Amino acid sequence: MFDNRREIMQDVFLTYLPAQRFKTSRMTVQLIAPLQRETAAANALLPAVLRRGTVRCPDMESLSAALDTLYGANIDYTVRKKGERQCVGFAAGFIDDAFTPHGEKLLEPVSAMLGELLLDPVTHGGRFLSSYVESEKANLIDAIRGLKNDKRDWADIRLMQEMCAGEPYSVLRLGDEETAGRITNQSLYVHGQALMASSRVEVIYCGSAEAQRVEDAVLTALAGGAQTALPEVQRIQAPDTPRRIVETMDVTQGKLAMGYRCSSDDYPAMVLANLIFGGTSNSKLFLNVRERLSLCYYASSSYARSKNILTVSSGVETADFERAEAEIGRQLQAVQQGDWEDWEQEGALQAIRASLLSLSDSQGALENFYLGQIAAGAEETPEELAAALEQVTKERIVAAAQTVKPDMVYFLRGKEEA
């Protein structure tokens, strides 16, 4: 466990990130739940409905008025997917005490408001208000449908849905439209009570208040529950023969997405292998497949630590599909054989180092990093991870890259071309 993270009450953990450089403070309260097809939509809908009102402030108008009295503090609901975990809750931003006009203390009332949103929602007859649920459900379904509008993202989504079919990782962050459509105000209330009782609560604070004061504010605002253990993340081996799927849609540019399974536990080495392969503008995919050969409009790779999955995302002309696929494979093989120059490894290291060390420039980025580490069961701070990356040798990168095996090729092509 991080030195700055501890359990302050049963199943409620506080991560304290002291920061004196900002004029604002940020606090997030997240429920960490297993990512499951049956519950993902309800989990995603819940914070949106809770954000509509509390017993004390039963509608958006009164909630906004209450936040206005706190010098324009803002509270937004969040729905995030971290590996095979779904993280839902609230994020609050408010002026740091040192900058309030008369030295007012905002930490305590903002924490209390977060507690009200989670634990004291407005209800009627033992259920949420039907108008609130139906309105937010319509917004959720629109958001799910809207995922198809960005064809690049949609191809990546379809790759994960097919490659990880039967695994929690294939489930969308927002759930699916069919399940969302069946939710009622009563079923959501029952689900919400069960989620509150069974989920681990992660509170992350970034600001200048003293640690003990933050802890006291959270303890006052929240109550504990009986946590249900999160299931282990599923890690699957790649098939002997990569699977291939071609689908058609109304697109003017083909989308090629490729998925690989990895079996290395050397995370720093895998990070650098991915960056050399396709994770930066100096990577092999960018410089060779896109720039030198002009086979792709874009080409990049990403690595998901919790699942040990590496993916490639690219935009290609249908006529260049097979050539692009083959060239992407050749560039991966070059990484696996250690076929790169020193400047490529140094450039990858400089890019990730700068990214990690710049996290402290943004409270949101810093909170998101720590939440991802917590959800994955990892414990490196940005500084510790940057130091570990400095020690990675070429031999370690090659060894990690050689565990990368192709699993699936997904191609989204235009209807006329089909």
GROMACS .gro file of C-alpha atoms in nm:
model
  418
    1MET     CA    1   0.000   0.000   0.000
    2PHE     CA    2   0.119   0.355  -0.073
    3ASP     CA    3   0.270   0.535   0.226
    4ASN     CA    4   0.010   0.806   0.178
    5ARG     CA    5  -0.289   0.568   0.157
    6ARG     CA    6  -0.452   0.405   0.457
    7GLU     CA    7  -0.781   0.257   0.572
    8ILE     CA    8  -0.953   0.518   0.788
    9MET     CA    9  -1.268   0.314   0.855
   10GLN     CA   10  -1.390  -0.026   0.746
   11ASP     CA   11  -1.349  -0.051   0.368
   12VAL     CA   12  -1.291   0.325   0.331
   13PHE     CA   13  -0.941   0.423   0.217
   14LEU     CA   14  -0.796   0.773   0.202
   15THR     CA   15  -0.509   0.864  -0.029
   16TYR     CA   16  -0.356   1.196   0.073
   17LEU     CA   17  -0.163   1.388  -0.193
   18PRO     CA   18  -0.023   1.707  -0.036
   19ALA     CA   19   0.013   1.994  -0.283
   20GLN     CA   20   0.088   2.356  -0.201
   21ARG     CA   21   0.118   2.487  -0.556
   22PHE     CA   22  -0.251   2.495  -0.648
   23LYS     CA   23  -0.514   2.754  -0.564
   24THR     CA   24  -0.776   2.482  -0.555
   25SER     CA   25  -0.823   2.148  -0.384
   26ARG     CA   26  -0.963   1.830  -0.537
   27MET     CA   27  -1.137   1.543  -0.363
   28THR     CA   28  -1.283   1.236  -0.527
   29VAL     CA   29  -1.494   0.964  -0.369
   30GLN     CA   30  -1.507   0.643  -0.573
   31LEU     CA   31  -1.688   0.314  -0.529
   32ILE     CA   32  -1.469   0.034  -0.666
   33ALA     CA   33  -1.676  -0.252  -0.804
   34PRO     CA   34  -1.616  -0.551  -1.032
   35LEU     CA   35  -1.678  -0.473  -1.399
   36GLN     CA   36  -1.970  -0.698  -1.492
   37ARG     CA   37  -2.210  -0.692  -1.785
   38GLU     CA   38  -2.511  -0.737  -1.557
   39THR     CA   39  -2.434  -0.436  -1.337
   40ALA     CA   40  -2.222  -0.196  -1.547
   41ALA     CA   41  -2.513   0.015  -1.673
   42ALA     CA   42  -2.671   0.044  -1.329
   43ASN     CA   43  -2.336   0.138  -1.177
   44ALA     CA   44  -2.288   0.405  -1.444
   45LEU     CA   45  -2.640   0.541  -1.398
   46LEU     CA   46  -2.629   0.556  -1.019
   47PRO     CA   47  -2.397   0.859  -0.967
   48ALA     CA   48  -2.583   1.056  -1.235
   49VAL     CA   49  -2.910   1.005  -1.046
   50LEU     CA   50  -2.749   1.072  -0.707
   51ARG     CA   51  -2.611   1.399  -0.845
   52ARG     CA   52  -2.968   1.519  -0.906
   53GLY     CA   53  -3.045   1.586  -0.542
   54THR     CA   54  -3.019   1.506  -0.171
   55VAL     CA   55  -3.269   1.525   0.114
   56ARG     CA   56  -3.136   1.869   0.208
   57CYS     CA   57  -3.103   1.987  -0.154
   58PRO     CA   58  -3.367   1.787  -0.344
   59ASP     CA   59  -3.308   1.929  -0.693
   60MET     CA   60  -3.034   2.069  -0.917
   61GLU     CA   61  -3.134   2.428  -0.841
   62SER     CA   62  -3.092   2.391  -0.466
   63LEU     CA   63  -2.772   2.188  -0.511
   64SER     CA   64  -2.625   2.461  -0.731
   65ALA     CA   65  -2.729   2.726  -0.478
   66ALA     CA   66  -2.558   2.531  -0.198
   67LEU     CA   67  -2.238   2.501  -0.402
   68ASP     CA   68  -2.252   2.871  -0.489
   69THR     CA   69  -2.231   2.953  -0.118
   70LEU     CA   70  -1.901   2.758  -0.119
   71TYR     CA   71  -1.748   3.005  -0.364
   72GLY     CA   72  -1.851   2.813  -0.672
   73ALA     CA   73  -1.733   2.469  -0.566
   74ASN     CA   74  -1.821   2.208  -0.826
   75ILE     CA   75  -1.909   1.842  -0.792
   76ASP     CA   76  -1.935   1.619  -1.099
   77TYR     CA   77  -2.014   1.250  -1.117
   78THR     CA   78  -1.756   1.014  -1.264
   79VAL     CA   79  -1.770   0.673  -1.433
   80ARG     CA   80  -1.433   0.515  -1.509
   81LYS     CA   81  -1.306   0.177  -1.621
   82LYS     CA   82  -0.974   0.071  -1.471
   83GLY     CA   83  -0.884  -0.274  -1.600
   84GLU     CA   84  -1.162  -0.504  -1.483
   85ARG     CA   85  -1.279  -0.257  -1.221
   86GLN     CA   86  -1.556  -0.002  -1.256
   87CYS     CA   87  -1.500   0.315  -1.053
   88VAL     CA   88  -1.804   0.537  -1.001
   89GLY     CA   89  -1.857   0.832  -0.773
   90PHE     CA   90  -1.792   1.204  -0.752
   91ALA     CA   91  -1.512   1.453  -0.805
   92ALA     CA   92  -1.517   1.788  -0.623
   93GLY     CA   93  -1.310   2.095  -0.693
   94PHE     CA   94  -1.305   2.394  -0.459
   95ILE     CA   95  -1.095   2.694  -0.364
   96ASP     CA   96  -0.806   2.620  -0.131
   97ASP     CA   97  -0.856   2.769   0.214
   98ALA     CA   98  -0.556   2.998   0.171
   99PHE     CA   99  -0.736   3.181  -0.111
  100THR     CA  100  -1.089   3.223   0.027
  101PRO     CA  101  -1.175   3.592   0.082
  102HIS     CA  102  -1.213   3.570   0.459
  103GLY     CA  103  -1.024   3.250   0.538
  104GLU     CA  104  -1.335   3.033   0.522
  105LYS     CA  105  -1.283   2.658   0.550
  106LEU     CA  106  -1.432   2.478   0.249
  107LEU     CA  107  -1.292   2.128   0.298
  108GLU     CA  108  -1.546   2.027   0.562
  109PRO     CA  109  -1.866   2.151   0.391
  110VAL     CA  110  -1.760   2.011   0.052
  111SER     CA  111  -1.682   1.674   0.214
  112ALA     CA  112  -2.021   1.684   0.384
  113MET     CA  113  -2.189   1.750   0.049
  114LEU     CA  114  -2.010   1.451  -0.106
  115GLY     CA  115  -2.133   1.240   0.184
  116GLU     CA  116  -2.490   1.362   0.133
  117LEU     CA  117  -2.482   1.278  -0.237
  118LEU     CA  118  -2.369   0.923  -0.164
  119LEU     CA  119  -2.561   0.843   0.153
  120ASP     CA  120  -2.860   1.076   0.172
  121PRO     CA  121  -3.019   1.098  -0.174
  122VAL     CA  122  -3.367   1.233  -0.233
  123THR     CA  123  -3.618   0.943  -0.251
  124HIS     CA  124  -3.991   0.885  -0.244
  125GLY     CA  125  -4.155   0.570  -0.113
  126GLY     CA  126  -3.830   0.375  -0.086
  127ARG     CA  127  -3.712   0.444  -0.439
  128PHE     CA  128  -3.545   0.714  -0.644
  129LEU     CA  129  -3.761   0.976  -0.812
  130SER     CA  130  -3.888   0.834  -1.139
  131SER     CA  131  -3.834   1.160  -1.331
  132TYR     CA  132  -3.468   1.170  -1.229
  133VAL     CA  133  -3.404   0.809  -1.322
  134GLU     CA  134  -3.580   0.827  -1.658
  135SER     CA  135  -3.403   1.151  -1.753
  136GLU     CA  136  -3.056   1.021  -1.665
  137LYS     CA  137  -3.130   0.682  -1.819
  138ALA     CA  138  -3.209   0.854  -2.150
  139ASN     CA  139  -2.878   1.042  -2.124
  140LEU     CA  140  -2.692   0.717  -2.053
  141ILE     CA  141  -2.848   0.537  -2.350
  142ASP     CA  142  -2.765   0.833  -2.576
  143ALA     CA  143  -2.405   0.819  -2.454
  144ILE     CA  144  -2.382   0.445  -2.524
  145ARG     CA  145  -2.527   0.492  -2.873
  146GLY     CA  146  -2.291   0.784  -2.930
  147LEU     CA  147  -1.986   0.561  -2.893
  148LYS     CA  148  -2.030   0.463  -3.259
  149ASN     CA  149  -1.988   0.821  -3.374
  150ASP     CA  150  -1.609   0.815  -3.333
  151LYS     CA  151  -1.515   0.531  -3.566
  152ARG     CA  152  -1.158   0.517  -3.441
  153ASP     CA  153  -1.272   0.460  -3.084
  154TRP     CA  154  -1.546   0.225  -3.202
  155ALA     CA  155  -1.298  -0.002  -3.380
  156ASP     CA  156  -1.090  -0.020  -3.061
  157ILE     CA  157  -1.405  -0.099  -2.861
  158ARG     CA  158  -1.508  -0.374  -3.102
  159LEU     CA  159  -1.159  -0.522  -3.087
  160MET     CA  160  -1.182  -0.553  -2.708
  161GLN     CA  161  -1.539  -0.683  -2.720
  162GLU     CA  162  -1.440  -0.963  -2.954
  163MET     CA  163  -1.089  -1.033  -2.829
  164CYS     CA  164  -1.198  -1.043  -2.464
  165ALA     CA  165  -1.545  -1.191  -2.518
  166GLY     CA  166  -1.651  -1.368  -2.199
  167GLU     CA  167  -1.404  -1.163  -1.991
  168PRO     CA  168  -1.506  -0.863  -1.779
  169TYR     CA  169  -1.260  -0.649  -1.976
  170SER     CA  170  -1.492  -0.662  -2.278
  171VAL     CA  171  -1.766  -0.475  -2.090
  172LEU     CA  172  -1.807  -0.108  -2.175
  173ARG     CA  173  -1.750   0.157  -1.912
  174LEU     CA  174  -2.114   0.265  -1.945
  175GLY     CA  175  -2.263  -0.082  -1.982
  176ASP     CA  176  -2.492  -0.177  -2.270
  177GLU     CA  177  -2.813  -0.024  -2.400
  178GLU     CA  178  -3.031  -0.332  -2.345
  179THR     CA  179  -2.943  -0.361  -1.977
  180ALA     CA  180  -2.978   0.014  -1.925
  181GLY     CA  181  -3.324   0.010  -2.078
  182ARG     CA  182  -3.451  -0.235  -1.815
  183ILE     CA  183  -3.353  -0.020  -1.517
  184THR     CA  184  -3.637   0.131  -1.311
  185ASN     CA  185  -3.631   0.378  -1.024
  186GLN     CA  186  -3.699   0.096  -0.777
  187SER     CA  187  -3.445  -0.151  -0.919
  188LEU     CA  188  -3.178   0.122  -0.927
  189TYR     CA  189  -3.244   0.213  -0.563
  190VAL     CA  190  -3.209  -0.151  -0.454
  191HIS     CA  191  -2.895  -0.187  -0.664
  192GLY     CA  192  -2.752   0.133  -0.518
  193GLN     CA  193  -2.800   0.012  -0.162
  194ALA     CA  194  -2.623  -0.315  -0.245
  195LEU     CA  195  -2.339  -0.134  -0.421
  196MET     CA  196  -2.286   0.101  -0.127
  197ALA     CA  197  -2.274  -0.191   0.113
  198SER     CA  198  -2.040  -0.410  -0.091
  199SER     CA  199  -1.796  -0.174  -0.260
  200ARG     CA  200  -1.463  -0.051  -0.139
  201VAL     CA  201  -1.461   0.328  -0.107
  202GLU     CA  202  -1.152   0.516  -0.225
  203VAL     CA  203  -1.117   0.882  -0.131
  204ILE     CA  204  -0.833   1.076  -0.293
  205TYR     CA  205  -0.750   1.428  -0.179
  206CYS     CA  206  -0.505   1.667  -0.344
  207GLY     CA  207  -0.452   2.003  -0.178
  208SER     CA  208  -0.283   2.190   0.104
  209ALA     CA  209  -0.496   2.088   0.404
  210GLU     CA  210  -0.324   1.883   0.674
  211ALA     CA  211  -0.370   1.506   0.654
  212GLN     CA  212  -0.548   1.475   0.988
  213ARG     CA  213  -0.796   1.745   0.898
  214VAL     CA  214  -0.877   1.571   0.569
  215GLU     CA  215  -0.923   1.240   0.749
  216ASP     CA  216  -1.155   1.397   1.007
  217ALA     CA  217  -1.364   1.557   0.733
  218VAL     CA  218  -1.402   1.227   0.547
  219LEU     CA  219  -1.483   1.034   0.865
  220THR     CA  220  -1.757   1.282   0.944
  221ALA     CA  221  -1.903   1.264   0.594
  222LEU     CA  222  -1.895   0.889   0.526
  223ALA     CA  223  -1.997   0.566   0.695
  224GLY     CA  224  -1.842   0.222   0.632
  225GLY     CA  225  -1.997  -0.101   0.501
  226ALA     CA  226  -1.919  -0.469   0.445
  227GLN     CA  227  -1.685  -0.499   0.150
  228THR     CA  228  -1.712  -0.784  -0.097
  229ALA     CA  229  -1.371  -0.898  -0.221
  230LEU     CA  230  -1.297  -0.800  -0.581
  231PRO     CA  231  -1.239  -1.095  -0.816
  232GLU     CA  232  -0.895  -1.156  -0.959
  233VAL     CA  233  -0.826  -1.001  -1.298
  234GLN     CA  234  -0.851  -1.260  -1.575
  235ARG     CA  235  -0.537  -1.306  -1.782
  236ILE     CA  236  -0.580  -1.521  -2.091
  237GLN     CA  237  -0.317  -1.668  -2.324
  238ALA     CA  238  -0.322  -1.584  -2.694
  239PRO     CA  239  -0.466  -1.854  -2.926
  240ASP     CA  240  -0.232  -2.056  -3.146
  241THR     CA  241  -0.381  -1.888  -3.453
  242PRO     CA  242  -0.479  -1.520  -3.438
  243ARG     CA  243  -0.849  -1.457  -3.491
  244ARG     CA  244  -0.971  -1.222  -3.767
  245ILE     CA  245  -1.291  -1.018  -3.788
  246VAL     CA  246  -1.398  -0.782  -4.068
  247GLU     CA  247  -1.708  -0.563  -4.025
  248THR     CA  248  -1.866  -0.295  -4.242
  249MET     CA  249  -1.997   0.047  -4.147
  250ASP     CA  250  -2.054   0.382  -4.311
  251VAL     CA  251  -1.691   0.497  -4.289
  252THR     CA  252  -1.470   0.674  -4.542
  253GLN     CA  253  -1.149   0.543  -4.389
  254GLY     CA  254  -1.083   0.186  -4.280
  255LYS     CA  255  -0.995   0.123  -3.916
  256LEU     CA  256  -0.745  -0.151  -3.837
  257ALA     CA  257  -0.718  -0.259  -3.473
  258MET     CA  258  -0.489  -0.539  -3.357
  259GLY     CA  259  -0.472  -0.704  -3.017
  260TYR     CA  260  -0.190  -0.895  -2.851
  261ARG     CA  261  -0.158  -1.089  -2.524
  262CYS     CA  262   0.157  -1.047  -2.316
  263SER     CA  263   0.293  -1.267  -2.038
  264SER     CA  264   0.576  -1.052  -1.898
  265ASP     CA  265   0.554  -0.928  -1.540
  266ASP     CA  266   0.833  -0.677  -1.603
  267TYR     CA  267   0.608  -0.371  -1.622
  268PRO     CA  268   0.879  -0.105  -1.676
  269ALA     CA  269   1.027  -0.309  -1.962
  270MET     CA  270   0.683  -0.356  -2.121
  271VAL     CA  271   0.616   0.017  -2.098
  272LEU     CA  272   0.933   0.095  -2.290
  273ALA     CA  273   0.874  -0.187  -2.540
  274ASN     CA  274   0.533  -0.039  -2.617
  275LEU     CA  275   0.671   0.314  -2.650
  276ILE     CA  276   0.946   0.204  -2.888
  277PHE     CA  277   0.691   0.003  -3.089
  278GLY     CA  278   0.410   0.256  -3.124
  279GLY     CA  279   0.361   0.471  -2.815
  280THR     CA  280   0.522   0.799  -2.927
  281SER     CA  281   0.573   1.014  -3.236
  282ASN     CA  282   0.927   0.869  -3.258
  283SER     CA  283   0.805   0.509  -3.250
  284LYS     CA  284   0.853   0.248  -3.519
  285LEU     CA  285   0.484   0.250  -3.615
  286PHE     CA  286   0.478   0.627  -3.658
  287LEU     CA  287   0.812   0.670  -3.836
  288ASN     CA  288   0.793   0.361  -4.058
  289VAL     CA  289   0.433   0.252  -4.117
  290ARG     CA  290   0.287   0.602  -4.123
  291GLU     CA  291   0.566   0.834  -4.237
  292ARG     CA  292   0.811   0.631  -4.447
  293LEU     CA  293   0.565   0.388  -4.614
  294SER     CA  294   0.246   0.600  -4.588
  295LEU     CA  295   0.037   0.291  -4.517
  296CYS     CA  296  -0.166   0.450  -4.237
  297TYR     CA  297  -0.326   0.785  -4.163
  298TYR     CA  298  -0.239   0.719  -3.801
  299ALA     CA  299  -0.081   0.428  -3.617
  300SER     CA  300  -0.014   0.392  -3.246
  301SER     CA  301  -0.001   0.128  -2.976
  302SER     CA  302  -0.100   0.116  -2.610
  303TYR     CA  303  -0.037  -0.123  -2.322
  304ALA     CA  304  -0.290  -0.214  -2.052
  305ARG     CA  305  -0.100  -0.329  -1.746
  306SER     CA  306  -0.386  -0.490  -1.555
  307LYS     CA  307  -0.472  -0.720  -1.845
  308ASN     CA  308  -0.125  -0.756  -2.001
  309ILE     CA  309  -0.277  -0.659  -2.334
  310LEU     CA  310  -0.110  -0.456  -2.607
  311THR     CA  311  -0.323  -0.302  -2.882
  312VAL     CA  312  -0.257  -0.121  -3.210
  313SER     CA  313  -0.494   0.140  -3.351
  314SER     CA  314  -0.459   0.260  -3.711
  315GLY     CA  315  -0.651   0.419  -3.995
  316VAL     CA  316  -0.589   0.272  -4.341
  317GLU     CA  317  -0.726   0.258  -4.692
  318THR     CA  318  -0.894  -0.076  -4.756
  319ALA     CA  319  -0.654  -0.142  -5.043
  320ASP     CA  320  -0.362  -0.109  -4.798
  321PHE     CA  321  -0.515  -0.322  -4.521
  322GLU     CA  322  -0.305  -0.635  -4.569
  323ARG     CA  323   0.019  -0.445  -4.633
  324ALA     CA  324  -0.036  -0.233  -4.322
  325GLU     CA  325  -0.111  -0.538  -4.111
  326ALA     CA  326   0.203  -0.714  -4.232
  327GLU     CA  327   0.422  -0.408  -4.175
  328ILE     CA  328   0.287  -0.359  -3.824
  329GLY     CA  329   0.384  -0.719  -3.755
  330ARG     CA  330   0.734  -0.657  -3.892
  331GLN     CA  331   0.783  -0.355  -3.668
  332LEU     CA  332   0.681  -0.559  -3.363
  333GLN     CA  333   0.924  -0.829  -3.469
  334ALA     CA  334   1.200  -0.567  -3.489
  335VAL     CA  335   1.133  -0.471  -3.126
  336GLN     CA  336   1.133  -0.837  -3.025
  337GLN     CA  337   1.473  -0.880  -3.190
  338GLY     CA  338   1.623  -0.569  -3.031
  339ASP     CA  339   1.648  -0.399  -3.369
  340TRP     CA  340   1.648  -0.035  -3.266
  341GLU     CA  341   1.895   0.248  -3.218
  342ASP     CA  342   1.997   0.392  -2.882
  343TRP     CA  343   1.815   0.718  -2.959
  344GLU     CA  344   1.487   0.528  -2.995
  345GLN     CA  345   1.513   0.382  -2.645
  346GLU     CA  346   1.632   0.712  -2.501
  347GLY     CA  347   1.347   0.897  -2.671
  348ALA     CA  348   1.093   0.653  -2.529
  349LEU     CA  349   1.243   0.691  -2.182
  350GLN     CA  350   1.241   1.071  -2.203
  351ALA     CA  351   0.878   1.072  -2.318
  352ILE     CA  352   0.748   0.855  -2.033
  353ARG     CA  353   0.966   1.029  -1.777
  354ALA     CA  354   0.829   1.369  -1.881
  355SER     CA  355   0.474   1.233  -1.873
  356LEU     CA  356   0.513   1.089  -1.523
  357LEU     CA  357   0.685   1.392  -1.375
  358SER     CA  358   0.429   1.629  -1.528
  359LEU     CA  359   0.147   1.456  -1.339
  360SER     CA  360   0.215   1.686  -1.046
  361ASP     CA  361   0.113   1.981  -1.266
  362SER     CA  362  -0.251   1.865  -1.270
  363GLN     CA  363  -0.459   1.756  -0.974
  364GLY     CA  364  -0.693   1.565  -1.206
  365ALA     CA  365  -0.410   1.378  -1.377
  366LEU     CA  366  -0.248   1.296  -1.045
  367GLU     CA  367  -0.573   1.164  -0.898
  368ASN     CA  368  -0.642   0.957  -1.209
  369PHE     CA  369  -0.295   0.802  -1.193
  370TYR     CA  370  -0.334   0.700  -0.828
  371LEU     CA  371  -0.683   0.564  -0.884
  372GLY     CA  372  -0.552   0.351  -1.169
  373GLN     CA  373  -0.267   0.221  -0.952
  374ILE     CA  374  -0.505   0.142  -0.667
  375ALA     CA  375  -0.752  -0.036  -0.894
  376ALA     CA  376  -0.469  -0.243  -1.047
  377GLY     CA  377  -0.316  -0.329  -0.710
  378ALA     CA  378   0.005  -0.146  -0.805
  379GLU     CA  379   0.200   0.064  -0.558
  380GLU     CA  380   0.456   0.271  -0.748
  381THR     CA  381   0.435   0.647  -0.719
  382PRO     CA  382   0.510   0.847  -1.036
  383GLU     CA  383   0.859   0.918  -0.904
  384GLU     CA  384   0.924   0.553  -0.817
  385LEU     CA  385   0.802   0.438  -1.158
  386ALA     CA  386   1.021   0.695  -1.333
  387ALA     CA  387   1.323   0.571  -1.134
  388ALA     CA  388   1.242   0.207  -1.219
  389LEU     CA  389   1.222   0.292  -1.589
  390GLU     CA  390   1.571   0.445  -1.573
  391GLN     CA  391   1.711   0.104  -1.476
  392VAL     CA  392   1.560  -0.092  -1.766
  393THR     CA  393   1.813  -0.245  -2.003
  394LYS     CA  394   1.778  -0.331  -2.369
  395GLU     CA  395   1.789  -0.699  -2.278
  396ARG     CA  396   1.489  -0.661  -2.045
  397ILE     CA  397   1.290  -0.481  -2.314
  398VAL     CA  398   1.363  -0.757  -2.565
  399ALA     CA  399   1.268  -1.027  -2.314
  400ALA     CA  400   0.940  -0.852  -2.236
  401ALA     CA  401   0.858  -0.790  -2.603
  402GLN     CA  402   0.916  -1.153  -2.690
  403THR     CA  403   0.619  -1.250  -2.470
  404VAL     CA  404   0.385  -1.048  -2.694
  405LYS     CA  405   0.167  -1.285  -2.900
  406PRO     CA  406  -0.098  -1.189  -3.159
  407ASP     CA  407  -0.458  -1.261  -3.057
  408MET     CA  408  -0.694  -1.076  -3.291
  409VAL     CA  409  -0.707  -0.857  -3.602
  410TYR     CA  410  -1.018  -0.641  -3.641
  411PHE     CA  411  -1.087  -0.438  -3.954
  412LEU     CA  412  -1.374  -0.191  -3.999
  413ARG     CA  413  -1.430  -0.112  -4.366
  414GLY     CA  414  -1.672   0.104  -4.563
  415LYS     CA  415  -1.997  -0.037  -4.703
  416GLU     CA  416  -1.922   0.060  -5.063
  417GLU     CA  417  -1.579  -0.101  -5.044
  418ALA     CA  418  -1.732  -0.421  -4.908
   0.00000   0.00000   0.00000
